[in-house]
PDB file of C-alpha atoms in Angstrom:
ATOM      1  CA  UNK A   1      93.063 115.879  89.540  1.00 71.00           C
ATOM      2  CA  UNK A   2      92.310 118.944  91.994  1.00 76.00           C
ATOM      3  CA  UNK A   3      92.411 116.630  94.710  1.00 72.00           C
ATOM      4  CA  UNK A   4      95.927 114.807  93.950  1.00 83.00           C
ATOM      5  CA  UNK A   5      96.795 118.159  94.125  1.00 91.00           C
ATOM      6  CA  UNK A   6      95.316 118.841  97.401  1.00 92.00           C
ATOM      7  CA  UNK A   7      96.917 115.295  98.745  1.00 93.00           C
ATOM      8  CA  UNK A   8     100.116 116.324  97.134  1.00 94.00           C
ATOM      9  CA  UNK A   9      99.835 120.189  99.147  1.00 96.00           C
ATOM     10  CA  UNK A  10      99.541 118.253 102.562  1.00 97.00           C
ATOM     11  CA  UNK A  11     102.179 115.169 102.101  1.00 97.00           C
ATOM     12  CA  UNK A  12     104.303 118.387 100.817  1.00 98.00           C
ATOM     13  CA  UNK A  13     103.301 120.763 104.412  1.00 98.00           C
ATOM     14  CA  UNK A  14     103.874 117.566 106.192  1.00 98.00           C
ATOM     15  CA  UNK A  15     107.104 116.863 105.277  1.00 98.00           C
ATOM     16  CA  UNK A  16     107.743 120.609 105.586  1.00 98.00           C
ATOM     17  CA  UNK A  17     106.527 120.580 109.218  1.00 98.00           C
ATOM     18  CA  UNK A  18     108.789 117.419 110.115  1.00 98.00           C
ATOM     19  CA  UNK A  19     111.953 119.012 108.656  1.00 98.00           C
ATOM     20  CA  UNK A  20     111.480 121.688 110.869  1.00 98.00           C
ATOM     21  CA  UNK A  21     110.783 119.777 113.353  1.00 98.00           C
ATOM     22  CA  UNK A  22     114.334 118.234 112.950  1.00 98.00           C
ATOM     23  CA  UNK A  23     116.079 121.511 112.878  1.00 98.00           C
ATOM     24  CA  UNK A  24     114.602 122.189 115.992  1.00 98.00           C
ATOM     25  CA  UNK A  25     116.430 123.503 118.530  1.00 97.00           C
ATOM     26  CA  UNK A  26     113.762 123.983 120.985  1.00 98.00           C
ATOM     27  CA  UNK A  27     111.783 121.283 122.791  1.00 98.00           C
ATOM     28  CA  UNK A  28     108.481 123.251 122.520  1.00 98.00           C
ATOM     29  CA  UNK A  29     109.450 123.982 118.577  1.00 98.00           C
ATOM     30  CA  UNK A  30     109.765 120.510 117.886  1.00 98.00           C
ATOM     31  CA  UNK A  31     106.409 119.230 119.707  1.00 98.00           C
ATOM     32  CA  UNK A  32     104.645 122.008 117.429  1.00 98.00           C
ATOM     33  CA  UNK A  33     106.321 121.060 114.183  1.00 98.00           C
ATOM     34  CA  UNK A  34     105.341 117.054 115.293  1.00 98.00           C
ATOM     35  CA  UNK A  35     101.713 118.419 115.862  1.00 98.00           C
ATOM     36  CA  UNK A  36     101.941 120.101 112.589  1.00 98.00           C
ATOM     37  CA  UNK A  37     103.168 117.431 110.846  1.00 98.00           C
ATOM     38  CA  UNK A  38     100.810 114.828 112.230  1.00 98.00           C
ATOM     39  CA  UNK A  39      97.549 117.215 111.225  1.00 98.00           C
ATOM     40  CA  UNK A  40      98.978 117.480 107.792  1.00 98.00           C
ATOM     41  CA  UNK A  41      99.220 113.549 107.478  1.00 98.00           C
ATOM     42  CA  UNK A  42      95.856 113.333 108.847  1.00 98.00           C
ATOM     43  CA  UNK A  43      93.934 116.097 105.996  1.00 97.00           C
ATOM     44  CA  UNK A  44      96.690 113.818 103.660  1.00 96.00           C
ATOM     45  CA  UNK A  45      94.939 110.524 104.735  1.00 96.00           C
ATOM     46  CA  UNK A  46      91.284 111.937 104.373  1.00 95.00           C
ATOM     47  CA  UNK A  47      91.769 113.358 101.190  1.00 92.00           C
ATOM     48  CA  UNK A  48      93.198 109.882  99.668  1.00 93.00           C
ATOM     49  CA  UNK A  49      89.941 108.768 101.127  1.00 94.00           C
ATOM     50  CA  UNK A  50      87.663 111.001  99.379  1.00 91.00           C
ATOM     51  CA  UNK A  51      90.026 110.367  95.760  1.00 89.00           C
ATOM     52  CA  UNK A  52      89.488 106.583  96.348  1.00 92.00           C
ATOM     53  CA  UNK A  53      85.757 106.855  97.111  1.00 93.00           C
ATOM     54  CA  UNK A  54      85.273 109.819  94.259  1.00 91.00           C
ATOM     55  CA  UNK A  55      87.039 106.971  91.840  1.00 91.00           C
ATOM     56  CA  UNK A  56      84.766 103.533  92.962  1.00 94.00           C
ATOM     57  CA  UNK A  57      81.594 106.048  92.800  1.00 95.00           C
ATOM     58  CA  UNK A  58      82.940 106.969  89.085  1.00 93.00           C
ATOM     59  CA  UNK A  59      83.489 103.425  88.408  1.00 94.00           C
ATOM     60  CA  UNK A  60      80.273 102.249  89.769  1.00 94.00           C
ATOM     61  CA  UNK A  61      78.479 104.965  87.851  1.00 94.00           C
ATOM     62  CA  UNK A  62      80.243 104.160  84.107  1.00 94.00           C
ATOM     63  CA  UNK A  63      79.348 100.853  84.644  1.00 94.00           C
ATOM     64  CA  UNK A  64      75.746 100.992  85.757  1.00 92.00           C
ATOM     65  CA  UNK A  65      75.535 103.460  82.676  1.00 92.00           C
ATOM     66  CA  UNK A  66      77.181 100.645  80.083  1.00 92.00           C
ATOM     67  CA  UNK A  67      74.765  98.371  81.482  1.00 92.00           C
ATOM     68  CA  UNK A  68      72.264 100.550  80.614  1.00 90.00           C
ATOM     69  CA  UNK A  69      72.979 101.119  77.216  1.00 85.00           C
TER      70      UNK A  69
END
C-alpha cells in the first residue's frame, strides 16, 4: 500500500542517515546524521501507526457491513 511505501521511504532515509553517520569523520557530522536518523525513525513510527489504525478501521468497517447484510 502507498503507505508501506511511505514506512519503507523513512526506515530506508533512516538507515541512510545512520550510515553516514558512521562514516563520519566529524563530531558535528555525526550528531546531524544521529538527528537525521532519529527524525526518520520517528515519521517511520507514525506512519506504522496510521497503517495499523487505517487496517482495524477497515476491519471494523467490513465487519459492521457483514453484520449488516
Amino acid at each position: 500500500s502507498p503507505m508501506s511505501q511511505q514506512l519503507d521511504f523513512y526506515n530506508a532515509r533512516a538507515a541512510e542517515a545512520r550510515a553516514d553517520a558512521d562514516a563520519a569523520t566529524l563530531d558535528n557530522v555525526r550528531n546531524r546524521c544521529l538527528r537525521a536518523a532519529a527524525a526518520w525513525d520517528n515519521m517511520a513510527a507514525r506512519a506504522a501507526r496510521s497503517d495499523k489504525m487505517r487496517a482495524e478501521a477497515e476491519a471494523k468497517k467490513a465487519a459492521m457491513a457483514a453484520a449488516a447484510e
